[in-house]
PDB file of C-alpha atoms in Angstrom:
ATOM      1  CA  UNK L   1     -43.433 232.645 151.352  1.00 53.00           C
ATOM      2  CA  UNK L   2     -42.654 235.723 149.319  1.00 51.00           C
ATOM      3  CA  UNK L   3     -44.253 236.443 146.003  1.00 50.00           C
ATOM      4  CA  UNK L   4     -46.023 233.719 144.093  1.00 53.00           C
ATOM      5  CA  UNK L   5     -47.116 234.018 140.488  1.00 53.00           C
ATOM      6  CA  UNK L   6     -48.759 231.567 138.139  1.00 57.00           C
ATOM      7  CA  UNK L   7     -47.711 231.342 134.514  1.00 56.00           C
ATOM      8  CA  UNK L   8     -48.540 229.103 131.600  1.00 49.00           C
ATOM      9  CA  UNK L   9     -46.202 227.342 129.207  1.00 36.00           C
ATOM     10  CA  UNK L  10     -47.880 226.530 125.906  1.00 33.00           C
ATOM     11  CA  UNK L  11     -45.881 224.467 123.439  1.00 31.00           C
ATOM     12  CA  UNK L  12     -42.656 226.124 124.557  1.00 29.00           C
ATOM     13  CA  UNK L  13     -43.944 229.718 124.576  1.00 27.00           C
ATOM     14  CA  UNK L  14     -43.912 231.207 128.032  1.00 33.00           C
ATOM     15  CA  UNK L  15     -46.842 233.359 129.068  1.00 36.00           C
ATOM     16  CA  UNK L  16     -46.980 235.881 131.858  1.00 34.00           C
ATOM     17  CA  UNK L  17     -49.277 236.408 134.808  1.00 38.00           C
ATOM     18  CA  UNK L  18     -52.133 238.848 134.540  1.00 33.00           C
ATOM     19  CA  UNK L  19     -51.029 242.383 135.397  1.00 31.00           C
ATOM     20  CA  UNK L  20     -52.464 245.887 135.562  1.00 31.00           C
ATOM     21  CA  UNK L  21     -55.877 246.838 134.222  1.00 30.00           C
ATOM     22  CA  UNK L  22     -56.747 243.522 132.627  1.00 33.00           C
ATOM     23  CA  UNK L  23     -56.265 241.777 135.968  1.00 33.00           C
ATOM     24  CA  UNK L  24     -59.422 243.432 137.295  1.00 33.00           C
ATOM     25  CA  UNK L  25     -61.468 242.259 134.326  1.00 34.00           C
ATOM     26  CA  UNK L  26     -60.068 238.739 133.979  1.00 37.00           C
ATOM     27  CA  UNK L  27     -59.020 237.776 137.504  1.00 40.00           C
ATOM     28  CA  UNK L  28     -62.219 235.865 138.241  1.00 43.00           C
ATOM     29  CA  UNK L  29     -62.035 234.061 134.898  1.00 43.00           C
ATOM     30  CA  UNK L  30     -58.274 233.392 134.771  1.00 47.00           C
ATOM     31  CA  UNK L  31     -58.164 229.987 136.511  1.00 49.00           C
ATOM     32  CA  UNK L  32     -61.057 228.693 134.421  1.00 48.00           C
ATOM     33  CA  UNK L  33     -59.718 230.127 131.162  1.00 48.00           C
ATOM     34  CA  UNK L  34     -56.241 228.770 131.834  1.00 50.00           C
ATOM     35  CA  UNK L  35     -57.555 225.304 132.655  1.00 51.00           C
ATOM     36  CA  UNK L  36     -59.881 225.233 129.635  1.00 51.00           C
ATOM     37  CA  UNK L  37     -57.149 226.341 127.242  1.00 50.00           C
ATOM     38  CA  UNK L  38     -54.350 224.167 128.624  1.00 51.00           C
ATOM     39  CA  UNK L  39     -55.468 220.692 127.486  1.00 53.00           C
ATOM     40  CA  UNK L  40     -56.254 221.757 123.922  1.00 51.00           C
ATOM     41  CA  UNK L  41     -53.069 223.773 123.593  1.00 53.00           C
ATOM     42  CA  UNK L  42     -50.867 221.016 125.029  1.00 62.00           C
ATOM     43  CA  UNK L  43     -49.893 223.505 127.729  1.00 71.00           C
ATOM     44  CA  UNK L  44     -48.329 223.138 131.129  1.00 82.00           C
ATOM     45  CA  UNK L  45     -49.131 225.436 134.046  1.00 85.00           C
ATOM     46  CA  UNK L  46     -46.417 226.532 136.475  1.00 85.00           C
ATOM     47  CA  UNK L  47     -46.264 228.467 139.730  1.00 86.00           C
ATOM     48  CA  UNK L  48     -43.112 230.448 140.485  1.00 85.00           C
ATOM     49  CA  UNK L  49     -42.473 230.640 144.233  1.00 85.00           C
ATOM     50  CA  UNK L  50     -40.088 233.107 145.895  1.00 83.00           C
ATOM     51  CA  UNK L  51     -38.942 232.447 149.456  1.00 82.00           C
ATOM     52  CA  UNK L  52     -36.272 233.829 151.765  1.00 81.00           C
ATOM     53  CA  UNK L  53     -34.347 230.575 151.134  1.00 80.00           C
ATOM     54  CA  UNK L  54     -34.511 230.816 147.336  1.00 83.00           C
ATOM     55  CA  UNK L  55     -36.899 230.459 144.448  1.00 85.00           C
ATOM     56  CA  UNK L  56     -38.435 227.393 142.831  1.00 85.00           C
ATOM     57  CA  UNK L  57     -41.013 226.495 140.222  1.00 87.00           C
ATOM     58  CA  UNK L  58     -43.899 224.051 140.605  1.00 86.00           C
ATOM     59  CA  UNK L  59     -45.512 222.322 137.633  1.00 87.00           C
ATOM     60  CA  UNK L  60     -49.254 222.066 138.299  1.00 87.00           C
ATOM     61  CA  UNK L  61     -50.951 218.920 136.998  1.00 86.00           C
ATOM     62  CA  UNK L  62     -54.197 220.429 135.705  1.00 84.00           C
ATOM     63  CA  UNK L  63     -55.152 217.254 133.840  1.00 86.00           C
ATOM     64  CA  UNK L  64     -55.195 214.938 136.877  1.00 86.00           C
ATOM     65  CA  UNK L  65     -56.294 217.519 139.468  1.00 87.00           C
ATOM     66  CA  UNK L  66     -58.228 220.330 137.739  1.00 88.00           C
ATOM     67  CA  UNK L  67     -60.206 221.453 140.822  1.00 89.00           C
ATOM     68  CA  UNK L  68     -57.087 221.550 142.977  1.00 88.00           C
ATOM     69  CA  UNK L  69     -55.114 223.503 140.378  1.00 88.00           C
ATOM     70  CA  UNK L  70     -57.979 225.976 139.820  1.00 90.00           C
ATOM     71  CA  UNK L  71     -58.281 226.474 143.583  1.00 90.00           C
ATOM     72  CA  UNK L  72     -54.518 227.002 143.969  1.00 89.00           C
ATOM     73  CA  UNK L  73     -54.355 229.472 141.063  1.00 89.00           C
ATOM     74  CA  UNK L  74     -57.310 231.527 142.278  1.00 91.00           C
ATOM     75  CA  UNK L  75     -55.848 231.761 145.793  1.00 91.00           C
ATOM     76  CA  UNK L  76     -52.371 232.581 144.443  1.00 89.00           C
ATOM     77  CA  UNK L  77     -53.669 235.270 142.084  1.00 88.00           C
ATOM     78  CA  UNK L  78     -56.029 236.741 144.689  1.00 91.00           C
ATOM     79  CA  UNK L  79     -59.194 236.176 142.675  1.00 91.00           C
ATOM     80  CA  UNK L  80     -60.695 233.791 145.245  1.00 93.00           C
ATOM     81  CA  UNK L  81     -62.280 235.120 148.429  1.00 95.00           C
ATOM     82  CA  UNK L  82     -60.831 233.667 151.636  1.00 95.00           C
ATOM     83  CA  UNK L  83     -61.286 234.144 155.383  1.00 96.00           C
ATOM     84  CA  UNK L  84     -58.542 235.594 157.577  1.00 95.00           C
ATOM     85  CA  UNK L  85     -58.235 233.045 160.423  1.00 94.00           C
ATOM     86  CA  UNK L  86     -56.979 235.650 162.897  1.00 93.00           C
ATOM     87  CA  UNK L  87     -59.831 238.141 162.431  1.00 96.00           C
ATOM     88  CA  UNK L  88     -62.592 236.171 160.722  1.00 96.00           C
ATOM     89  CA  UNK L  89     -62.762 238.909 158.078  1.00 97.00           C
ATOM     90  CA  UNK L  90     -63.573 237.968 154.491  1.00 97.00           C
ATOM     91  CA  UNK L  91     -60.634 238.934 152.261  1.00 96.00           C
ATOM     92  CA  UNK L  92     -61.057 239.762 148.566  1.00 95.00           C
ATOM     93  CA  UNK L  93     -58.633 240.693 145.781  1.00 94.00           C
ATOM     94  CA  UNK L  94     -55.644 239.666 147.915  1.00 93.00           C
ATOM     95  CA  UNK L  95     -53.272 236.795 147.102  1.00 91.00           C
ATOM     96  CA  UNK L  96     -53.627 234.189 149.844  1.00 91.00           C
ATOM     97  CA  UNK L  97     -50.102 232.763 149.869  1.00 88.00           C
ATOM     98  CA  UNK L  98     -48.051 235.982 149.852  1.00 87.00           C
ATOM     99  CA  UNK L  99     -46.184 236.374 153.136  1.00 85.00           C
ATOM    100  CA  UNK L 100     -46.999 232.890 154.442  1.00 87.00           C
ATOM    101  CA  UNK L 101     -44.117 230.895 155.914  1.00 85.00           C
ATOM    102  CA  UNK L 102     -43.248 227.242 155.460  1.00 83.00           C
ATOM    103  CA  UNK L 103     -44.318 226.248 158.975  1.00 82.00           C
ATOM    104  CA  UNK L 104     -43.047 222.661 158.840  1.00 83.00           C
ATOM    105  CA  UNK L 105     -39.824 221.619 157.134  1.00 83.00           C
ATOM    106  CA  UNK L 106     -38.328 218.140 157.466  1.00 84.00           C
ATOM    107  CA  UNK L 107     -35.025 217.826 155.613  1.00 82.00           C
ATOM    108  CA  UNK L 108     -35.081 215.419 152.671  1.00 80.00           C
ATOM    109  CA  UNK L 109     -38.765 214.665 153.312  1.00 81.00           C
ATOM    110  CA  UNK L 110     -41.285 217.488 153.107  1.00 79.00           C
ATOM    111  CA  UNK L 111     -42.167 221.156 153.588  1.00 82.00           C
ATOM    112  CA  UNK L 112     -45.602 222.510 154.485  1.00 84.00           C
ATOM    113  CA  UNK L 113     -47.129 225.920 153.894  1.00 84.00           C
ATOM    114  CA  UNK L 114     -50.589 227.453 153.549  1.00 86.00           C
ATOM    115  CA  UNK L 115     -51.263 228.312 157.181  1.00 88.00           C
ATOM    116  CA  UNK L 116     -51.734 232.052 157.731  1.00 89.00           C
ATOM    117  CA  UNK L 117     -51.497 231.479 161.510  1.00 90.00           C
ATOM    118  CA  UNK L 118     -48.204 229.638 160.953  1.00 87.00           C
ATOM    119  CA  UNK L 119     -49.024 226.378 162.696  1.00 88.00           C
ATOM    120  CA  UNK L 120     -50.733 224.289 160.037  1.00 88.00           C
ATOM    121  CA  UNK L 121     -54.167 224.214 161.677  1.00 89.00           C
ATOM    122  CA  UNK L 122     -55.916 226.736 159.435  1.00 91.00           C
ATOM    123  CA  UNK L 123     -56.574 227.395 155.771  1.00 91.00           C
ATOM    124  CA  UNK L 124     -58.539 229.704 153.493  1.00 93.00           C
ATOM    125  CA  UNK L 125     -61.819 229.199 155.382  1.00 94.00           C
ATOM    126  CA  UNK L 126     -63.522 226.710 153.069  1.00 91.00           C
ATOM    127  CA  UNK L 127     -63.178 223.142 151.835  1.00 87.00           C
ATOM    128  CA  UNK L 128     -63.420 221.709 148.331  1.00 80.00           C
ATOM    129  CA  UNK L 129     -63.714 218.175 147.028  1.00 82.00           C
ATOM    130  CA  UNK L 130     -60.393 216.343 147.011  1.00 79.00           C
ATOM    131  CA  UNK L 131     -59.031 214.614 143.926  1.00 83.00           C
ATOM    132  CA  UNK L 132     -57.316 211.593 145.447  1.00 78.00           C
ATOM    133  CA  UNK L 133     -58.272 208.868 142.943  1.00 77.00           C
ATOM    134  CA  UNK L 134     -56.425 210.380 139.997  1.00 76.00           C
ATOM    135  CA  UNK L 135     -53.378 208.115 139.790  1.00 80.00           C
ATOM    136  CA  UNK L 136     -50.970 210.626 141.332  1.00 79.00           C
ATOM    137  CA  UNK L 137     -48.640 209.308 144.031  1.00 79.00           C
ATOM    138  CA  UNK L 138     -45.844 210.572 146.243  1.00 76.00           C
ATOM    139  CA  UNK L 139     -43.344 208.310 144.535  1.00 80.00           C
ATOM    140  CA  UNK L 140     -40.289 210.540 144.695  1.00 78.00           C
ATOM    141  CA  UNK L 141     -38.895 213.900 145.740  1.00 77.00           C
ATOM    142  CA  UNK L 142     -40.343 217.272 144.772  1.00 77.00           C
ATOM    143  CA  UNK L 143     -44.021 216.234 144.777  1.00 78.00           C
ATOM    144  CA  UNK L 144     -46.530 218.971 145.661  1.00 78.00           C
ATOM    145  CA  UNK L 145     -49.955 218.294 147.213  1.00 78.00           C
ATOM    146  CA  UNK L 146     -52.805 220.215 148.753  1.00 75.00           C
ATOM    147  CA  UNK L 147     -54.383 218.821 151.896  1.00 71.00           C
TER     148      UNK L 147
END
């Protein structure tokens, strides 16, 4: 996966990801602030993904899966600490998904990414509580999940 950035859409006004000097100050707070502001503002949260095969945008369902969305945003923005599975080193201030490949692609069915080793057996080095009883289903194409 190439670059990944998270942006908000609030009542039709597009925001931008955190850049430059304010990133240092707000990076730890960004996922929480975005999730707290989104429901009251009627906002949607999106992730723009760039790959060697083209770009696409994911709408993140922060209402039904707030922990999952906060986790994804913090890893994508680099504000969440993660563990490099090849070295065991703790990595800080580095976006987790940048440079990761889609290691499993099945045409017209699914694509998987998130494995820094490239085989699907690793992750960021921690687990968080799943949000599986939220009414979301894989009822059609273009559904995104975290496992």
